[in-house]
Amino acid sequence: MRRVLVAGGAGFIGSHLVDRLLARADIERIVVVDNLWTGLRSNLAHTSDYRLSIVQSDTETFQSDIMFDEIYNLASPASPPWYMKEPERTISANVLGTMRLLALLAKGGTFCFTSTSEVYGDPLITPQPESYRGSVDCTGPRSSYDESKRCTEALLFEKSRVQGTNVRVARLFNVYGPRTRPDDGRAVSNFITRALVGQPIVVYGDGRQSRSWGYIDDIVEGLARLFWLTPIDHRGPVNIGNDREISVLEIARYVASLIPGSTIIHVDPVPQDPTNRRPDLTVAHQLLKGWTCWVPYEEGVRRTLQWFRDQALNSAAHQLPQILQTSPNGVAEPIVSATATSMSLAGSHSR
Ligand code: UDP
Protein backbone atom coordinates (compact mmCIF):
# COMPACT_ATOMS: atom_id res chain seq x y z
CA MET A 1 0.00 0.00 0.00
CA ARG A 2 1.27 3.43 -0.97
CA ARG A 3 1.83 6.50 1.13
CA VAL A 4 1.26 9.68 -0.80
CA LEU A 5 1.96 13.37 -0.15
CA VAL A 6 0.32 16.15 -2.14
CA ALA A 7 1.80 19.60 -1.55
CA GLY A 8 -0.67 22.24 -2.65
CA GLY A 9 -3.47 19.68 -2.44
CA ALA A 10 -6.02 22.29 -1.36
CA GLY A 11 -5.38 24.35 -4.46
CA PHE A 12 -7.28 24.53 -7.72
CA ILE A 13 -5.42 21.77 -9.57
CA GLY A 14 -4.13 20.01 -6.46
CA SER A 15 -7.60 19.35 -5.07
CA HIS A 16 -8.74 17.80 -8.35
CA LEU A 17 -5.65 15.60 -8.30
CA VAL A 18 -6.47 14.54 -4.73
CA ASP A 19 -9.93 13.48 -5.91
CA ARG A 20 -8.30 11.26 -8.51
CA LEU A 21 -5.86 9.80 -6.00
CA LEU A 22 -8.67 8.99 -3.57
CA ALA A 23 -10.22 6.80 -6.26
CA ARG A 24 -7.18 4.52 -6.06
CA ALA A 25 -7.44 1.41 -3.89
CA ASP A 26 -3.67 0.95 -3.51
CA ILE A 27 -3.20 4.06 -1.36
CA GLU A 28 -3.31 3.74 2.42
CA ARG A 29 -2.67 7.36 3.26
CA ILE A 30 -2.76 10.76 1.54
CA VAL A 31 -1.25 13.72 3.35
CA VAL A 32 -2.10 17.11 1.90
CA VAL A 33 0.34 19.86 2.86
CA ASP A 34 -0.99 23.30 2.08
CA ASN A 35 -0.34 26.70 3.65
CA LEU A 36 -3.66 28.01 2.23
CA TRP A 37 -1.89 30.92 0.56
CA THR A 38 -3.84 30.41 -2.65
CA GLY A 39 -5.48 27.10 -1.72
CA LEU A 40 -8.81 26.85 0.05
CA ARG A 41 -10.00 24.31 2.60
CA SER A 42 -13.37 24.33 0.87
CA ASN A 43 -11.74 22.67 -2.16
CA LEU A 44 -11.50 19.45 -0.14
CA ALA A 45 -14.61 19.90 2.01
CA HIS A 46 -16.58 17.42 -0.11
CA THR A 47 -14.46 14.44 0.93
CA SER A 48 -14.49 12.63 4.27
CA ASP A 49 -12.18 9.79 3.21
CA TYR A 50 -10.45 8.46 6.35
CA ARG A 51 -7.16 8.08 4.42
CA LEU A 52 -6.87 11.83 3.83
CA SER A 53 -5.27 14.26 6.29
CA ILE A 54 -4.70 17.94 5.67
CA VAL A 55 -1.79 19.74 7.30
CA GLN A 56 -1.63 23.51 7.14
CA SER A 57 2.06 24.21 6.67
CA ASP A 58 4.53 25.74 4.28
CA THR A 59 6.11 23.00 2.21
CA GLU A 60 9.59 24.28 3.02
CA THR A 61 9.19 23.61 6.74
CA PHE A 62 6.89 20.60 6.64
CA GLN A 63 7.91 17.98 9.20
CA SER A 64 7.03 14.31 8.95
CA ASP A 65 8.14 10.97 10.36
CA ILE A 66 6.70 9.27 7.32
CA MET A 67 8.63 8.66 4.14
CA PHE A 68 6.37 8.81 1.10
CA ASP A 69 6.22 6.50 -1.91
CA GLU A 70 4.73 9.19 -4.11
CA ILE A 71 5.12 12.94 -3.74
CA TYR A 72 3.19 15.42 -5.85
CA ASN A 73 4.38 19.00 -5.59
CA LEU A 74 1.80 21.51 -6.82
CA ALA A 75 2.43 24.05 -4.07
CA SER A 76 2.88 27.36 -5.85
CA PRO A 77 0.79 30.32 -6.85
CA ALA A 78 0.23 30.25 -10.60
CA SER A 79 -1.57 33.52 -11.21
CA PRO A 80 0.53 36.56 -12.14
CA PRO A 81 -0.97 39.00 -9.58
CA TRP A 82 -0.30 36.52 -6.78
CA TYR A 83 3.27 35.60 -7.61
CA MET A 84 4.18 39.15 -8.65
CA LYS A 85 3.06 40.37 -5.22
CA GLU A 86 5.23 37.85 -3.35
CA PRO A 87 8.13 36.83 -5.59
CA GLU A 88 10.46 35.66 -2.83
CA ARG A 89 7.79 33.44 -1.35
CA THR A 90 7.05 32.04 -4.83
CA ILE A 91 10.70 31.13 -5.38
CA SER A 92 10.88 29.59 -1.95
CA ALA A 93 7.71 27.52 -2.42
CA ASN A 94 9.02 25.97 -5.61
CA VAL A 95 12.75 25.59 -5.05
CA LEU A 96 13.06 25.20 -1.28
CA GLY A 97 9.71 23.41 -1.10
CA THR A 98 10.92 20.79 -3.56
CA MET A 99 14.24 20.43 -1.74
CA ARG A 100 12.39 19.79 1.50
CA LEU A 101 9.99 17.29 -0.06
CA LEU A 102 12.80 15.36 -1.76
CA ALA A 103 14.09 14.56 1.72
CA LEU A 104 10.77 12.85 2.45
CA LEU A 105 10.78 10.60 -0.61
CA ALA A 106 11.06 6.90 0.22
CA LYS A 107 13.72 4.85 -1.55
CA GLY A 108 12.40 3.91 -4.97
CA GLY A 109 9.59 6.48 -4.67
CA THR A 110 8.38 8.81 -7.40
CA PHE A 111 8.51 12.60 -7.29
CA CYS A 112 6.03 14.47 -9.50
CA PHE A 113 6.08 18.20 -10.16
CA THR A 114 3.82 20.57 -12.01
CA SER A 115 5.98 22.95 -13.98
CA THR A 116 4.62 25.45 -16.45
CA SER A 117 4.57 26.64 -20.03
CA GLU A 118 6.03 29.83 -18.55
CA VAL A 119 9.41 28.13 -18.85
CA TYR A 120 9.09 29.05 -22.55
CA GLY A 121 8.66 32.75 -21.68
CA ASP A 122 7.48 34.78 -24.67
CA PRO A 123 8.20 32.00 -27.16
CA LEU A 124 9.89 32.65 -30.48
CA ILE A 125 8.66 29.40 -32.01
CA THR A 126 5.21 27.86 -32.11
CA PRO A 127 4.06 25.36 -31.05
CA GLN A 128 6.56 24.86 -28.24
CA PRO A 129 8.14 21.40 -27.93
CA GLU A 130 9.80 20.40 -24.66
CA SER A 131 13.18 20.80 -26.37
CA TYR A 132 12.59 24.54 -26.84
CA ARG A 133 14.74 26.32 -24.27
CA GLY A 134 12.56 29.35 -23.96
CA SER A 135 12.71 33.09 -24.05
CA VAL A 136 12.56 34.15 -20.43
CA ASP A 137 13.76 37.41 -18.88
CA CYS A 138 15.36 36.48 -15.57
CA THR A 139 14.94 40.06 -14.33
CA GLY A 140 11.39 40.55 -15.64
CA PRO A 141 8.13 40.78 -13.67
CA ARG A 142 7.33 37.10 -14.25
CA SER A 143 10.77 35.88 -13.33
CA SER A 144 9.97 34.68 -9.80
CA TYR A 145 7.53 32.18 -11.23
CA ASP A 146 9.24 31.32 -14.51
CA GLU A 147 12.70 30.96 -13.09
CA SER A 148 11.70 29.11 -9.95
CA LYS A 149 9.89 26.56 -12.09
CA ARG A 150 12.94 26.30 -14.33
CA CYS A 151 15.27 25.97 -11.34
CA THR A 152 13.05 23.29 -9.81
CA GLU A 153 13.10 21.36 -13.06
CA ALA A 154 16.90 21.60 -13.00
CA LEU A 155 16.96 20.38 -9.41
CA LEU A 156 14.74 17.38 -10.19
CA PHE A 157 16.41 16.30 -13.40
CA GLU A 158 19.83 16.64 -11.83
CA LYS A 159 18.66 14.52 -8.86
CA SER A 160 17.49 12.01 -11.41
CA ARG A 161 20.76 12.07 -13.34
CA VAL A 162 23.08 11.94 -10.35
CA GLN A 163 21.09 9.81 -7.88
CA GLY A 164 18.60 7.99 -10.08
CA THR A 165 15.54 9.57 -8.42
CA ASN A 166 12.29 8.79 -10.26
CA VAL A 167 11.02 12.13 -11.47
CA ARG A 168 8.01 13.13 -13.51
CA VAL A 169 7.48 16.71 -14.60
CA ALA A 170 4.44 18.14 -16.39
CA ARG A 171 4.56 21.55 -18.04
CA LEU A 172 1.02 22.91 -17.74
CA PHE A 173 -0.54 25.40 -20.14
CA ASN A 174 -3.23 27.82 -18.88
CA VAL A 175 -5.58 25.62 -16.89
CA TYR A 176 -9.07 26.84 -16.00
CA GLY A 177 -12.25 25.44 -14.52
CA PRO A 178 -14.21 24.87 -11.31
CA ARG A 179 -12.40 25.63 -8.01
CA THR A 180 -10.49 28.57 -9.41
CA ARG A 181 -10.60 31.27 -6.73
CA PRO A 182 -12.93 34.14 -7.65
CA ASP A 183 -10.02 36.48 -6.88
CA ASP A 184 -7.46 34.31 -8.67
CA GLY A 185 -6.73 36.97 -11.28
CA ARG A 186 -6.31 34.82 -14.38
CA ALA A 187 -8.23 35.41 -17.57
CA VAL A 188 -11.15 32.97 -17.64
CA SER A 189 -12.14 33.35 -14.00
CA ASN A 190 -11.61 37.12 -14.12
CA PHE A 191 -13.87 37.45 -17.14
CA ILE A 192 -16.60 35.33 -15.61
CA THR A 193 -16.57 36.79 -12.11
CA ARG A 194 -16.51 40.37 -13.30
CA ALA A 195 -19.27 39.85 -15.84
CA LEU A 196 -21.39 38.08 -13.25
CA VAL A 197 -21.35 41.12 -10.97
CA GLY A 198 -22.02 43.55 -13.81
CA GLN A 199 -18.45 44.87 -14.04
CA PRO A 200 -16.81 45.21 -17.44
CA ILE A 201 -14.55 42.41 -18.57
CA VAL A 202 -11.03 43.85 -18.63
CA VAL A 203 -8.77 42.84 -21.50
CA TYR A 204 -5.11 43.80 -21.22
CA GLY A 205 -3.97 45.40 -24.46
CA ASP A 206 -5.76 44.59 -27.70
CA GLY A 207 -6.45 41.00 -26.65
CA ARG A 208 -4.75 39.50 -29.68
CA GLN A 209 -2.29 37.67 -27.42
CA SER A 210 -3.19 34.01 -27.35
CA ARG A 211 -3.14 31.06 -25.00
CA SER A 212 -4.01 27.37 -25.14
CA TRP A 213 -6.79 26.99 -22.59
CA GLY A 214 -6.98 23.59 -20.93
CA TYR A 215 -10.09 22.52 -19.06
CA ILE A 216 -9.29 21.11 -15.62
CA ASP A 217 -10.74 17.62 -16.17
CA ASP A 218 -8.64 17.07 -19.28
CA ILE A 219 -5.51 18.37 -17.59
CA VAL A 220 -5.96 16.22 -14.48
CA GLU A 221 -6.58 13.20 -16.69
CA GLY A 222 -3.26 13.97 -18.40
CA LEU A 223 -1.53 14.35 -15.03
CA ALA A 224 -2.94 11.07 -13.71
CA ARG A 225 -1.74 9.25 -16.81
CA LEU A 226 1.70 10.86 -16.67
CA PHE A 227 2.19 10.62 -12.91
CA TRP A 228 0.92 7.13 -12.08
CA LEU A 229 -1.23 5.40 -14.68
CA THR A 230 1.39 4.87 -17.39
CA PRO A 231 4.67 3.00 -17.05
CA ILE A 232 7.05 5.57 -18.48
CA ASP A 233 10.67 5.19 -19.39
CA HIS A 234 11.20 8.78 -20.42
CA ARG A 235 13.54 11.34 -18.99
CA GLY A 236 12.36 14.90 -19.39
CA PRO A 237 9.39 17.20 -18.94
CA VAL A 238 6.10 16.61 -20.76
CA ASN A 239 3.79 19.33 -22.09
CA ILE A 240 0.25 18.87 -20.81
CA GLY A 241 -2.27 21.26 -22.30
CA ASN A 242 -4.75 21.98 -25.01
CA ASP A 243 -3.15 22.66 -28.39
CA ARG A 244 -6.05 24.73 -29.65
CA GLU A 245 -4.74 28.29 -29.42
CA ILE A 246 -7.31 31.03 -28.91
CA SER A 247 -6.89 34.77 -28.43
CA VAL A 248 -7.72 36.44 -25.14
CA LEU A 249 -10.27 38.63 -26.90
CA GLU A 250 -12.11 35.62 -28.29
CA ILE A 251 -12.42 34.15 -24.80
CA ALA A 252 -13.60 37.51 -23.44
CA ARG A 253 -16.19 37.80 -26.21
CA TYR A 254 -17.40 34.26 -25.61
CA VAL A 255 -17.86 34.90 -21.88
CA ALA A 256 -19.66 38.14 -22.71
CA SER A 257 -21.99 36.28 -25.08
CA LEU A 258 -23.06 33.99 -22.23
CA ILE A 259 -23.81 36.71 -19.69
CA PRO A 260 -26.35 39.23 -20.94
CA GLY A 261 -25.40 42.86 -20.44
CA SER A 262 -21.65 42.18 -20.36
CA THR A 263 -19.23 44.76 -21.68
CA ILE A 264 -15.54 44.53 -22.54
CA ILE A 265 -13.01 47.28 -21.91
CA HIS A 266 -9.35 47.40 -22.86
CA VAL A 267 -6.61 48.68 -20.55
CA ASP A 268 -2.85 49.01 -20.98
CA PRO A 269 -1.06 45.81 -21.94
CA VAL A 270 0.78 44.10 -19.12
CA PRO A 271 4.58 44.38 -19.42
CA GLN A 272 6.16 41.22 -20.84
CA ASP A 273 2.82 39.52 -21.36
CA PRO A 274 3.68 36.56 -23.62
CA THR A 275 2.19 37.08 -27.08
CA ASN A 276 1.42 33.42 -27.74
CA ARG A 277 1.52 30.00 -26.15
CA ARG A 278 0.75 26.60 -27.62
CA PRO A 279 2.04 23.16 -26.64
CA ASP A 280 3.59 20.74 -29.04
CA LEU A 281 1.96 17.56 -27.74
CA THR A 282 4.01 15.03 -29.70
CA VAL A 283 5.71 13.66 -26.57
CA ALA A 284 2.47 13.56 -24.55
CA HIS A 285 0.65 11.72 -27.29
CA GLN A 286 3.49 9.21 -27.65
CA LEU A 287 3.68 8.48 -23.93
CA LEU A 288 0.04 8.81 -22.84
CA LYS A 289 -1.77 6.73 -25.40
CA GLY A 290 -5.25 8.01 -26.16
CA TRP A 291 -4.96 11.16 -24.05
CA THR A 292 -5.98 14.48 -25.49
CA CYS A 293 -7.89 17.58 -24.40
CA TRP A 294 -11.44 16.64 -25.24
CA VAL A 295 -13.31 19.66 -23.86
CA PRO A 296 -13.49 22.62 -26.26
CA TYR A 297 -13.19 26.03 -24.64
CA GLU A 298 -16.84 26.80 -25.33
CA GLU A 299 -17.92 23.79 -23.26
CA GLY A 300 -15.29 24.38 -20.59
CA VAL A 301 -16.17 28.03 -20.17
CA ARG A 302 -19.88 27.17 -19.88
CA ARG A 303 -19.14 24.58 -17.18
CA THR A 304 -16.90 27.03 -15.33
CA LEU A 305 -19.55 29.73 -15.52
CA GLN A 306 -22.14 27.32 -14.13
CA TRP A 307 -19.82 26.44 -11.26
CA PHE A 308 -19.31 30.11 -10.39
CA ARG A 309 -23.06 30.64 -10.49
CA ASP A 310 -23.55 27.69 -8.12
CA GLN A 311 -20.89 29.09 -5.81
CA ALA A 312 -22.64 32.42 -5.70
CA LEU A 313 -25.75 30.73 -4.39
CA ASN A 314 -23.71 29.33 -1.52
CA SER A 315 -21.80 32.42 -0.60
CA ALA A 316 -22.78 35.87 0.60
CA ALA A 317 -19.90 37.82 -0.83
CA HIS A 318 -16.94 37.25 -3.08
CA GLN A 319 -13.83 39.21 -3.75
CA LEU A 320 -13.63 40.58 -7.21
CA PRO A 321 -10.61 39.49 -9.17
CA GLN A 322 -7.39 41.39 -9.18
CA ILE A 323 -6.72 43.52 -12.21
CA LEU A 324 -3.18 44.32 -13.22
CA GLN A 325 -2.49 48.01 -13.66
CA THR A 326 0.63 49.36 -15.25
CA SER A 327 2.32 51.96 -13.06
CA PRO A 328 4.17 54.96 -14.56
CA ASN A 329 7.51 53.15 -14.28
CA GLY A 330 6.18 50.33 -16.43
CA VAL A 331 5.71 47.78 -13.68
CA ALA A 332 2.50 45.75 -13.56
CA GLU A 333 1.01 46.01 -10.10
CA PRO A 334 -1.92 44.03 -8.82
CA ILE A 335 -4.81 46.18 -7.66
CA VAL A 336 -8.09 44.99 -6.25
CA SER A 337 -11.22 46.70 -7.47
CA ALA A 338 -12.53 49.18 -4.93
CA THR A 339 -15.90 47.50 -4.96
CA ALA A 340 -14.39 44.12 -4.35
CA THR A 341 -15.76 43.08 -1.02
CA SER A 342 -19.13 44.71 -1.21
CA MET A 343 -20.47 42.84 -4.21
CA SER A 344 -22.11 39.49 -4.29
CA LEU A 345 -21.99 37.17 -7.24
CA ALA A 346 -25.41 35.97 -6.15
CA GLY A 347 -26.79 39.33 -7.10
CA SER A 348 -26.00 38.61 -10.70
CA HIS A 349 -28.30 35.65 -11.02
CA SER A 350 -31.18 37.55 -12.40
CA ARG A 351 -29.02 39.14 -15.04
N1 UDP B 1 -5.77 38.78 -19.19
C1 UDP B 1 -6.65 39.81 -19.48
N2 UDP B 1 -7.52 40.21 -18.49
C2 UDP B 1 -7.55 39.64 -17.26
C3 UDP B 1 -6.65 38.59 -16.97
C4 UDP B 1 -5.77 38.19 -17.97
O1 UDP B 1 -6.67 40.35 -20.59
O2 UDP B 1 -8.38 40.06 -16.43
C5 UDP B 1 -4.86 38.31 -20.25
C6 UDP B 1 -3.40 38.37 -19.88
O3 UDP B 1 -2.86 39.64 -20.22
C7 UDP B 1 -2.80 37.25 -20.72
C8 UDP B 1 -3.92 36.24 -20.82
O4 UDP B 1 -5.12 36.93 -20.50
O5 UDP B 1 -2.48 37.71 -22.00
C9 UDP B 1 -3.76 35.08 -19.90
O6 UDP B 1 -3.50 35.59 -18.61
P1 UDP B 1 -3.51 34.67 -17.34
O7 UDP B 1 -3.18 35.54 -16.17
O8 UDP B 1 -4.76 33.88 -17.30
O9 UDP B 1 -2.34 33.62 -17.60
P2 UDP B 1 -0.81 33.81 -18.05
O10 UDP B 1 -0.56 35.26 -18.35
O11 UDP B 1 -0.02 33.34 -16.91
O12 UDP B 1 -0.70 32.98 -19.27
XYZ file of C-alpha atoms and ligand atoms in Angstrom:
376
model
C 0.000 0.000 0.000
C 1.267 3.427 -0.970
C 1.828 6.495 1.133
C 1.260 9.684 -0.796
C 1.962 13.372 -0.150
C 0.317 16.151 -2.139
C 1.804 19.602 -1.547
C -0.675 22.241 -2.650
C -3.471 19.678 -2.444
C -6.022 22.289 -1.362
C -5.376 24.354 -4.458
C -7.280 24.529 -7.719
C -5.422 21.767 -9.572
C -4.131 20.009 -6.461
C -7.595 19.350 -5.072
C -8.740 17.796 -8.349
C -5.646 15.602 -8.302
C -6.465 14.535 -4.729
C -9.930 13.478 -5.913
C -8.300 11.260 -8.514
C -5.857 9.797 -5.998
C -8.669 8.990 -3.572
C -10.224 6.795 -6.258
C -7.177 4.517 -6.063
C -7.444 1.414 -3.885
C -3.670 0.949 -3.510
C -3.195 4.063 -1.363
C -3.307 3.744 2.423
C -2.667 7.358 3.257
C -2.755 10.761 1.537
C -1.250 13.722 3.351
C -2.096 17.115 1.902
C 0.335 19.863 2.862
C -0.992 23.301 2.078
C -0.343 26.697 3.649
C -3.656 28.006 2.229
C -1.891 30.924 0.563
C -3.837 30.406 -2.647
C -5.482 27.103 -1.721
C -8.805 26.850 0.045
C -9.999 24.309 2.605
C -13.369 24.331 0.868
C -11.744 22.673 -2.157
C -11.498 19.454 -0.144
C -14.613 19.895 2.007
C -16.577 17.420 -0.111
C -14.459 14.437 0.931
C -14.485 12.629 4.268
C -12.184 9.789 3.211
C -10.447 8.463 6.350
C -7.156 8.079 4.418
C -6.874 11.830 3.831
C -5.269 14.255 6.286
C -4.704 17.939 5.668
C -1.787 19.737 7.298
C -1.630 23.514 7.140
C 2.065 24.208 6.672
C 4.528 25.742 4.277
C 6.109 23.000 2.212
C 9.592 24.281 3.017
C 9.193 23.612 6.735
C 6.889 20.601 6.640
C 7.906 17.977 9.201
C 7.029 14.312 8.949
C 8.143 10.972 10.358
C 6.698 9.271 7.321
C 8.634 8.663 4.139
C 6.375 8.813 1.100
C 6.218 6.504 -1.907
C 4.729 9.188 -4.113
C 5.122 12.939 -3.741
C 3.195 15.418 -5.853
C 4.375 19.001 -5.592
C 1.799 21.513 -6.818
C 2.428 24.053 -4.071
C 2.881 27.360 -5.855
C 0.794 30.324 -6.847
C 0.234 30.254 -10.603
C -1.572 33.522 -11.208
C 0.534 36.557 -12.141
C -0.973 39.000 -9.575
C -0.299 36.516 -6.776
C 3.269 35.601 -7.613
C 4.181 39.153 -8.648
C 3.060 40.368 -5.217
C 5.228 37.845 -3.347
C 8.131 36.833 -5.586
C 10.460 35.658 -2.831
C 7.786 33.435 -1.352
C 7.049 32.045 -4.830
C 10.698 31.133 -5.377
C 10.875 29.591 -1.947
C 7.708 27.516 -2.417
C 9.024 25.975 -5.609
C 12.750 25.587 -5.047
C 13.056 25.200 -1.276
C 9.715 23.406 -1.100
C 10.919 20.795 -3.561
C 14.240 20.428 -1.736
C 12.394 19.789 1.502
C 9.994 17.288 -0.059
C 12.804 15.362 -1.756
C 14.094 14.559 1.715
C 10.768 12.846 2.455
C 10.775 10.596 -0.613
C 11.061 6.902 0.220
C 13.725 4.845 -1.547
C 12.399 3.909 -4.965
C 9.589 6.484 -4.675
C 8.384 8.812 -7.399
C 8.508 12.605 -7.290
C 6.033 14.469 -9.500
C 6.083 18.197 -10.163
C 3.815 20.570 -12.010
C 5.977 22.945 -13.979
C 4.621 25.452 -16.448
C 4.570 26.639 -20.025
C 6.028 29.834 -18.553
C 9.410 28.133 -18.848
C 9.093 29.055 -22.546
C 8.659 32.754 -21.679
C 7.478 34.777 -24.671
C 8.196 31.995 -27.158
C 9.886 32.646 -30.478
C 8.659 29.399 -32.005
C 5.209 27.855 -32.112
C 4.059 25.358 -31.052
C 6.562 24.863 -28.238
C 8.140 21.405 -27.934
C 9.796 20.395 -24.662
C 13.181 20.796 -26.366
C 12.591 24.543 -26.840
C 14.736 26.318 -24.268
C 12.555 29.346 -23.960
C 12.709 33.091 -24.050
C 12.560 34.152 -20.426
C 13.756 37.407 -18.885
C 15.355 36.477 -15.571
C 14.936 40.064 -14.329
C 11.389 40.552 -15.645
C 8.129 40.783 -13.671
C 7.328 37.103 -14.248
C 10.772 35.878 -13.331
C 9.972 34.681 -9.802
C 7.533 32.183 -11.232
C 9.239 31.321 -14.510
C 12.702 30.961 -13.090
C 11.696 29.111 -9.951
C 9.890 26.557 -12.088
C 12.940 26.302 -14.330
C 15.269 25.974 -11.339
C 13.046 23.290 -9.806
C 13.097 21.356 -13.062
C 16.903 21.604 -12.999
C 16.961 20.377 -9.408
C 14.745 17.383 -10.185
C 16.406 16.300 -13.401
C 19.834 16.643 -11.829
C 18.663 14.520 -8.863
C 17.486 12.014 -11.414
C 20.763 12.072 -13.342
C 23.083 11.937 -10.351
C 21.093 9.811 -7.878
C 18.601 7.991 -10.080
C 15.539 9.566 -8.416
C 12.294 8.794 -10.262
C 11.023 12.131 -11.473
C 8.010 13.132 -13.514
C 7.477 16.713 -14.603
C 4.436 18.144 -16.386
C 4.556 21.550 -18.044
C 1.023 22.906 -17.741
C -0.537 25.402 -20.142
C -3.234 27.816 -18.876
C -5.578 25.620 -16.890
C -9.072 26.845 -15.997
C -12.252 25.440 -14.524
C -14.210 24.872 -11.311
C -12.399 25.626 -8.010
C -10.493 28.568 -9.406
C -10.601 31.274 -6.729
C -12.927 34.143 -7.652
C -10.018 36.484 -6.882
C -7.461 34.312 -8.673
C -6.725 36.968 -11.283
C -6.308 34.823 -14.383
C -8.232 35.412 -17.570
C -11.154 32.966 -17.642
C -12.139 33.348 -13.996
C -11.607 37.115 -14.122
C -13.868 37.455 -17.145
C -16.597 35.331 -15.607
C -16.571 36.792 -12.111
C -16.513 40.372 -13.303
C -19.267 39.849 -15.844
C -21.395 38.084 -13.245
C -21.345 41.116 -10.973
C -22.023 43.545 -13.815
C -18.450 44.867 -14.039
C -16.815 45.215 -17.442
C -14.551 42.408 -18.570
C -11.031 43.848 -18.626
C -8.767 42.837 -21.499
C -5.107 43.800 -21.218
C -3.970 45.397 -24.456
C -5.759 44.595 -27.701
C -6.449 40.995 -26.647
C -4.754 39.499 -29.681
C -2.287 37.670 -27.416
C -3.186 34.010 -27.350
C -3.144 31.058 -24.997
C -4.012 27.375 -25.140
C -6.786 26.993 -22.590
C -6.981 23.590 -20.931
C -10.087 22.516 -19.064
C -9.285 21.114 -15.618
C -10.742 17.618 -16.173
C -8.635 17.067 -19.277
C -5.513 18.373 -17.587
C -5.963 16.224 -14.477
C -6.575 13.196 -16.692
C -3.257 13.969 -18.402
C -1.530 14.350 -15.032
C -2.942 11.068 -13.705
C -1.735 9.247 -16.811
C 1.704 10.864 -16.671
C 2.194 10.619 -12.912
C 0.918 7.129 -12.080
C -1.232 5.396 -14.684
C 1.386 4.874 -17.389
C 4.672 2.999 -17.047
C 7.051 5.569 -18.483
C 10.672 5.194 -19.390
C 11.198 8.778 -20.421
C 13.540 11.345 -18.987
C 12.362 14.904 -19.388
C 9.388 17.199 -18.943
C 6.100 16.613 -20.759
C 3.792 19.329 -22.089
C 0.248 18.869 -20.813
C -2.269 21.258 -22.302
C -4.755 21.980 -25.011
C -3.149 22.659 -28.389
C -6.052 24.734 -29.653
C -4.739 28.290 -29.420
C -7.308 31.031 -28.906
C -6.887 34.773 -28.429
C -7.723 36.435 -25.137
C -10.268 38.634 -26.895
C -12.105 35.616 -28.290
C -12.418 34.151 -24.798
C -13.603 37.509 -23.443
C -16.193 37.803 -26.209
C -17.404 34.264 -25.615
C -17.864 34.897 -21.883
C -19.663 38.144 -22.711
C -21.987 36.283 -25.077
C -23.057 33.985 -22.231
C -23.812 36.710 -19.693
C -26.352 39.230 -20.941
C -25.396 42.865 -20.444
C -21.650 42.176 -20.358
C -19.227 44.755 -21.675
C -15.543 44.534 -22.537
C -13.008 47.279 -21.910
C -9.345 47.396 -22.862
C -6.614 48.682 -20.550
C -2.852 49.007 -20.984
C -1.063 45.812 -21.945
C 0.776 44.098 -19.119
C 4.578 44.375 -19.418
C 6.165 41.225 -20.835
C 2.821 39.519 -21.359
C 3.685 36.559 -23.624
C 2.186 37.080 -27.077
C 1.425 33.421 -27.739
C 1.522 29.997 -26.149
C 0.747 26.600 -27.623
C 2.035 23.161 -26.637
C 3.595 20.737 -29.045
C 1.958 17.562 -27.745
C 4.014 15.028 -29.699
C 5.707 13.657 -26.569
C 2.473 13.555 -24.548
C 0.646 11.717 -27.294
C 3.489 9.205 -27.652
C 3.680 8.485 -23.932
C 0.045 8.814 -22.838
C -1.774 6.725 -25.400
C -5.250 8.014 -26.164
C -4.960 11.155 -24.049
C -5.985 14.485 -25.488
C -7.891 17.582 -24.404
C -11.443 16.640 -25.240
C -13.312 19.658 -23.857
C -13.490 22.619 -26.263
C -13.193 26.030 -24.644
C -16.842 26.801 -25.333
C -17.923 23.794 -23.258
C -15.286 24.377 -20.586
C -16.171 28.032 -20.166
C -19.875 27.170 -19.884
C -19.136 24.583 -17.177
C -16.904 27.032 -15.332
C -19.554 29.730 -15.524
C -22.144 27.323 -14.127
C -19.824 26.444 -11.259
C -19.306 30.115 -10.391
C -23.064 30.639 -10.486
C -23.554 27.692 -8.120
C -20.890 29.088 -5.810
C -22.638 32.416 -5.703
C -25.751 30.726 -4.393
C -23.712 29.331 -1.518
C -21.798 32.425 -0.604
C -22.783 35.869 0.601
C -19.896 37.824 -0.833
C -16.942 37.252 -3.077
C -13.831 39.212 -3.752
C -13.634 40.584 -7.208
C -10.610 39.489 -9.174
C -7.387 41.387 -9.184
C -6.719 43.515 -12.213
C -3.179 44.322 -13.223
C -2.491 48.012 -13.660
C 0.632 49.357 -15.251
C 2.319 51.955 -13.063
C 4.170 54.957 -14.561
C 7.507 53.146 -14.280
C 6.180 50.331 -16.428
C 5.711 47.777 -13.679
C 2.503 45.748 -13.562
C 1.011 46.009 -10.102
C -1.923 44.032 -8.824
C -4.813 46.178 -7.660
C -8.093 44.986 -6.252
C -11.222 46.702 -7.473
C -12.527 49.177 -4.927
C -15.903 47.505 -4.956
C -14.394 44.121 -4.351
C -15.760 43.078 -1.016
C -19.128 44.709 -1.215
C -20.474 42.839 -4.208
C -22.114 39.489 -4.288
C -21.995 37.167 -7.240
C -25.414 35.970 -6.148
C -26.794 39.330 -7.098
C -26.001 38.609 -10.703
C -28.301 35.653 -11.016
C -31.181 37.552 -12.399
C -29.020 39.142 -15.042
N -5.774 38.779 -19.189
C -6.654 39.807 -19.478
N -7.520 40.214 -18.491
C -7.553 39.642 -17.256
C -6.648 38.591 -16.973
C -5.765 38.189 -17.968
O -6.667 40.347 -20.587
O -8.380 40.064 -16.432
C -4.863 38.305 -20.252
C -3.396 38.374 -19.876
O -2.858 39.644 -20.215
C -2.804 37.247 -20.716
C -3.920 36.239 -20.822
O -5.116 36.935 -20.498
O -2.484 37.714 -21.996
C -3.758 35.076 -19.896
O -3.503 35.590 -18.613
P -3.514 34.674 -17.341
O -3.177 35.545 -16.170
O -4.756 33.884 -17.298
O -2.336 33.618 -17.601
P -0.813 33.815 -18.053
O -0.557 35.261 -18.348
O -0.021 33.339 -16.909
O -0.702 32.983 -19.273
